[in-house]
Structure formats: C-alpha cells, structure tokens
mmCIF file of C-alpha atoms in Angstrom:
data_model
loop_
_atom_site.group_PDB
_atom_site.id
_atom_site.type_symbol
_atom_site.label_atom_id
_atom_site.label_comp_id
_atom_site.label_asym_id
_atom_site.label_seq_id
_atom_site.Cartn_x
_atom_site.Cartn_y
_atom_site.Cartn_z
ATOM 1 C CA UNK B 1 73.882 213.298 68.497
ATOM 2 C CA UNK B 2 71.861 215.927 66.426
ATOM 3 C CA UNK B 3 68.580 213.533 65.343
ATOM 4 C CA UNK B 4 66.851 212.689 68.551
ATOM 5 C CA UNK B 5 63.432 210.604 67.429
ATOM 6 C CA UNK B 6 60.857 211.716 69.627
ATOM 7 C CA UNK B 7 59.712 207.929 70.485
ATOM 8 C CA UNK B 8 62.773 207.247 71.456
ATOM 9 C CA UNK B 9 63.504 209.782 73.752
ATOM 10 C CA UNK B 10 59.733 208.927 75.376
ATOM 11 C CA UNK B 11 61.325 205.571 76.108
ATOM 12 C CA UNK B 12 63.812 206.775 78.546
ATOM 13 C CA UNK B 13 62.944 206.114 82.044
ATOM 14 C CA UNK B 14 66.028 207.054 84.397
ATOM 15 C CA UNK B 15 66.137 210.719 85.322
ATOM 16 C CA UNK B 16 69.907 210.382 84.971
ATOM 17 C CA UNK B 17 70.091 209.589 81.184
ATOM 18 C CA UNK B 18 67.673 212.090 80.527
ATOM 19 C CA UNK B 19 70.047 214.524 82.035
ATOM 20 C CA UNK B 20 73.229 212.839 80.260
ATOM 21 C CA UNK B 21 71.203 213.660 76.978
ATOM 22 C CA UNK B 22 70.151 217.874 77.698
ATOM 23 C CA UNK B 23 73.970 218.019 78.828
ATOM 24 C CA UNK B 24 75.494 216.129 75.999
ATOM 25 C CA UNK B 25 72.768 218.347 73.441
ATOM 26 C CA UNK B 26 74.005 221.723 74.530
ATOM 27 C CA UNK B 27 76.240 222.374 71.114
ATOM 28 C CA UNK B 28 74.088 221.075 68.853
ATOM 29 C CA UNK B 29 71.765 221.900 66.798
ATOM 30 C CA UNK B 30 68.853 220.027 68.110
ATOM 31 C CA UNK B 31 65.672 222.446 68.239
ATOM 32 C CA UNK B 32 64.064 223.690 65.448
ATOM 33 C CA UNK B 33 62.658 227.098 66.244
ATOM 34 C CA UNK B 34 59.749 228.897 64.174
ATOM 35 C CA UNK B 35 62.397 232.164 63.990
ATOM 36 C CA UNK B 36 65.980 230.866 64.534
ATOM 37 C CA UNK B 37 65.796 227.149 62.629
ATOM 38 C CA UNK B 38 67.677 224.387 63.486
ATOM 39 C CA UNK B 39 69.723 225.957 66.863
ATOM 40 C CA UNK B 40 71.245 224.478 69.769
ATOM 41 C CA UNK B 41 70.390 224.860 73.470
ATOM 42 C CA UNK B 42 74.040 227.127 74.130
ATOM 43 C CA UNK B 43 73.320 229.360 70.765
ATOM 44 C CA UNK B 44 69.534 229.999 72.097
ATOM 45 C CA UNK B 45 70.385 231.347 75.240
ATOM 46 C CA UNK B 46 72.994 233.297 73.819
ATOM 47 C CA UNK B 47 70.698 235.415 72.236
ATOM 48 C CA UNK B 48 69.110 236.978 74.800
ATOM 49 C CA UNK B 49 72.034 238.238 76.417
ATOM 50 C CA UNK B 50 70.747 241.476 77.615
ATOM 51 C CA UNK B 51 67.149 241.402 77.072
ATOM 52 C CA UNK B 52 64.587 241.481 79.865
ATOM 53 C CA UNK B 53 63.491 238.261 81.459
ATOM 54 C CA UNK B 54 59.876 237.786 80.577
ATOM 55 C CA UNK B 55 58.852 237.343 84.076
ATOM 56 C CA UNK B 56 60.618 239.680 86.095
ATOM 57 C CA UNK B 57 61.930 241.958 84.055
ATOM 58 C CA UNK B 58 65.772 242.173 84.945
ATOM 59 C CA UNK B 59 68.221 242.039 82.403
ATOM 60 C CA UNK B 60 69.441 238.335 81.832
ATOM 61 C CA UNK B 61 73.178 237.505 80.933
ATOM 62 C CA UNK B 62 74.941 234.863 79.401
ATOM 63 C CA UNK B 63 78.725 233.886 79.017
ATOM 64 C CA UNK B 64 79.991 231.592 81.136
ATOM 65 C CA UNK B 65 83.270 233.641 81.547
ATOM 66 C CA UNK B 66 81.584 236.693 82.687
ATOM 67 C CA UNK B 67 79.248 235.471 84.821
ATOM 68 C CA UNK B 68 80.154 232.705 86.635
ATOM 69 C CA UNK B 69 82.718 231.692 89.114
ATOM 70 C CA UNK B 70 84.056 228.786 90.332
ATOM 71 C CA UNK B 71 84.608 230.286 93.825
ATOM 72 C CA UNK B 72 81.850 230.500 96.408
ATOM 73 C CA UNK B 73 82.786 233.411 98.232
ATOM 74 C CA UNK B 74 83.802 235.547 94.579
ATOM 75 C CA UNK B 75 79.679 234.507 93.865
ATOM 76 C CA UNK B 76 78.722 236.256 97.258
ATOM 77 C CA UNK B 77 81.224 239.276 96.955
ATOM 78 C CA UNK B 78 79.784 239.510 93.083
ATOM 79 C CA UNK B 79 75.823 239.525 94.558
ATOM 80 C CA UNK B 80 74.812 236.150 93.063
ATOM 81 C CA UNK B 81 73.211 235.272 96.451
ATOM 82 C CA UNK B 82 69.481 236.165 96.831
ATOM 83 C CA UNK B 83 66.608 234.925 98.667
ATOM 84 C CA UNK B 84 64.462 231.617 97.112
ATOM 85 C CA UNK B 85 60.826 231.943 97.708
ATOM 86 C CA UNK B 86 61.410 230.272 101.492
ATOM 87 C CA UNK B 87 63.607 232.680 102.293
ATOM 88 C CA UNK B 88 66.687 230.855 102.232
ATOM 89 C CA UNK B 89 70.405 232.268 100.802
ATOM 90 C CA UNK B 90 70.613 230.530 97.564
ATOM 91 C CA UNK B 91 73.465 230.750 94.736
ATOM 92 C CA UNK B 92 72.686 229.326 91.166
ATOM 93 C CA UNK B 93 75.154 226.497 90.834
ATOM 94 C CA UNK B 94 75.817 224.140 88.097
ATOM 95 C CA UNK B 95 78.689 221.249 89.446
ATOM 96 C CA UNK B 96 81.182 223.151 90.644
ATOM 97 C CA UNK B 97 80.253 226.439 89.385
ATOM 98 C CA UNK B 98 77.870 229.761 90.456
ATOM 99 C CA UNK B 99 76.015 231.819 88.152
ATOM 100 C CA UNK B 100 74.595 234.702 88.162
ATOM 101 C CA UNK B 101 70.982 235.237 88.990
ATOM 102 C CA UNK B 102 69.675 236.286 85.889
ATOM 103 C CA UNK B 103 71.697 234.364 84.127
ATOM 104 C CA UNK B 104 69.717 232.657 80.916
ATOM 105 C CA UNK B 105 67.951 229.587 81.339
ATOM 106 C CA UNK B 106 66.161 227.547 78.393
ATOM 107 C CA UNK B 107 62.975 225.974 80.790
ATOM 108 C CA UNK B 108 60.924 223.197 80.326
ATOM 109 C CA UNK B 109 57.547 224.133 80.286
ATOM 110 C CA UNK B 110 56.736 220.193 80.563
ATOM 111 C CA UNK B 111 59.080 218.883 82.504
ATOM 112 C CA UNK B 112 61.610 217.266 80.174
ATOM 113 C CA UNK B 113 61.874 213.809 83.147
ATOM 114 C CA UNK B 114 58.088 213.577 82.867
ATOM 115 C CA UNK B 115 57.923 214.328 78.802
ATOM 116 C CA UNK B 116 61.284 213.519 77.569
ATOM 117 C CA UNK B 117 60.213 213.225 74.046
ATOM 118 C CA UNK B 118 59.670 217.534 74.325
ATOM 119 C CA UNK B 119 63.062 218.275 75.489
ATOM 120 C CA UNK B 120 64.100 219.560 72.552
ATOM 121 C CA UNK B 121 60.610 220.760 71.454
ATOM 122 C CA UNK B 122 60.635 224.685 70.605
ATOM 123 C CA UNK B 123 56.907 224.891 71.851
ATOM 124 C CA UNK B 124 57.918 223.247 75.097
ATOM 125 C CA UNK B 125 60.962 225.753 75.359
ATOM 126 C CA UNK B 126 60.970 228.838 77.156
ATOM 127 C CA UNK B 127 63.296 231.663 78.229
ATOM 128 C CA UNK B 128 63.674 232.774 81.491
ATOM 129 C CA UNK B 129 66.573 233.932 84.171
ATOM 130 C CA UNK B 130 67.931 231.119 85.957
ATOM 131 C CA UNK B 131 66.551 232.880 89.454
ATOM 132 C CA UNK B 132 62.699 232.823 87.858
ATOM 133 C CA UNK B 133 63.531 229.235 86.693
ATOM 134 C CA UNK B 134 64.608 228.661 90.624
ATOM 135 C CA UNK B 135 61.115 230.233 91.892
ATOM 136 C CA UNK B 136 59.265 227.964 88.757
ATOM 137 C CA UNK B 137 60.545 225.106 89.895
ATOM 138 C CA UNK B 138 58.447 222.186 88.696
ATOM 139 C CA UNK B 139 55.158 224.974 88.812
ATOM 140 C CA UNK B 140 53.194 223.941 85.187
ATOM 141 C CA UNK B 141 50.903 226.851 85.883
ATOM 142 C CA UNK B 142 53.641 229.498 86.323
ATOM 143 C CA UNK B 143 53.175 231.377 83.524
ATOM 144 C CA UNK B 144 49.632 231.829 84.170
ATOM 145 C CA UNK B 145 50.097 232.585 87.628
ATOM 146 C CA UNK B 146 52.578 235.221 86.974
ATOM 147 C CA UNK B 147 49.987 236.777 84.454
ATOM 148 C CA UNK B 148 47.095 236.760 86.505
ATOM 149 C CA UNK B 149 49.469 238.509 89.318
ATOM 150 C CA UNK B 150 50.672 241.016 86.536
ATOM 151 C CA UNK B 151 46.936 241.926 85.838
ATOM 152 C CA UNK B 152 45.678 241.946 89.378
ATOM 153 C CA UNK B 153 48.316 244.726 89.898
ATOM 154 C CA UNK B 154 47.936 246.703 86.904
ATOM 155 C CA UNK B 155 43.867 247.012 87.909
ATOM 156 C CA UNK B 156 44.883 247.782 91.605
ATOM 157 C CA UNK B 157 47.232 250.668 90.453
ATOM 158 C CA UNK B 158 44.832 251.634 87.639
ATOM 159 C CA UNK B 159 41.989 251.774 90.693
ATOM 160 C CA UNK B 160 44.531 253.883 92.799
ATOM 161 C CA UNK B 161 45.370 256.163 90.620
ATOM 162 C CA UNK B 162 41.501 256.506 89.298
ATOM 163 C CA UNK B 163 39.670 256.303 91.459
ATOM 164 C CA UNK B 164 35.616 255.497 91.253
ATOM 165 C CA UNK B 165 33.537 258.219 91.466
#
C-alpha cells in the first residue's frame, strides 16, 4: 500500500478506484515532500492545524474529533453552514459526517481522476480549507485567479489611499 508506481496508477480508468486508492492512502506514507519526506496524506494536513489558509486567510483546523460531527443540525448550531459561490446553504460532508469550513484539505492541483499518476505527487499537492477547496472546485486556474484578484485589490486600495496628483 505505500509504493504506488506512477504508470500504474495512470492506468486506472474508473473514478471509483481512484477514490478507493486516496481513501485507502490516507495513513501512509505515500508523498515525498521537499520539507517533510516521506509523509502521509492524514500527517500533512495535520500540520497546518492553525495556520492561515493560503487563499482566504482564516485559520484552518484539523482533528476529526474536534471538528466534525456526525449530526446535521450540531454542524448548523456549530456554524459549519455557509454560502457556496451560488449562494446555496452548504455543509462540508464526508459520508456521514460534517466538517468544519476551514477544515484542512490536501487539493489536487491536477485533478487526481484526470492525472491519477500525480495523486500522490508533492508538486501536484496543495493546502487549502476545505470551504476554498469547495469554491476551487475542478478550477485549474484558481490559484492564478485568486492572485490576480489579490493584486487588483491591493492597487485599488493603494490608488485610494494615494491618490494621483
């Protein structure tokens, strides 16, 4: 389970046993990171419990104990509803359980059903609250959306508060 070769992973076809594969990976040391070495999916997340999301900026959280529930209205009384970028009430749910919004999410920058031999690809890996992940969605140009945004605003408020002479 800890030795994935990349051309066999490309082989796999079926959405489903892609899936079966991130799930079954979770406690295992399967990605070798630049910084962290050979870590798995669970033990990445982990440690950026409490550090800023990258993209919005709210603290993200991890432990499934503390931030979870496996009771729908608990999730609403607890604030994990918010809005999705239709406007709809949305709760982060995983089977049978709801998570927080800003809980941590390991993303695929590539999406692992269209390049499943980078699933467990450090380069390919990104962290992210599960509610940015949500807003992602399947977006390859994300990232450089949300930086463009982030520098459109910083010259609009650097023009507002200096103005031209």
């Amino acid at each position: 389970m800890t030795n994935f070769n990349p051309k066999e992973l490309a082989a796999l076809y079926l959405s489903a046993d892609i899936s079966d594969i991130w799930q079954a990976s979770q406690s295992y040391a399967v990605i070798d990171h630049p910084s962290f070495g050979k870590i798995s999916p669970n033990d990445y997340r982990a440690k950026y419990h409490q550090k800023p999301c990258p993209f919005c900026g709210q603290k993200m959280f991890h432990g499934k104990l503390a931030h979870s529930t496996n009771n729908k209205q608990e999730a609403i009384a607890r604030g994990y509803e918010y809005l999705d970028k239709n406007g709809n009430k949305i709760i982060n749910r995983a089977g049978n359980t709801y998570f927080h919004p800003h809980y941590v999410t390991l993303d695929h920058k590539l999406n692992k059903a269209r390049c499943p031999e980078r699933m467990f690809d450090s380069s390919n890996l990104q962290i992210m609250c599960w509610k940015c992940n949500n807003l992602k969605g399947d977006n390859n140009a994300y990232e450089l959306q949300h930086n463009l945004n982030y520098l459109q605003d910083l010259a609009e408020e650097t023009l507002h508060r200096y103005p031209l002479l």
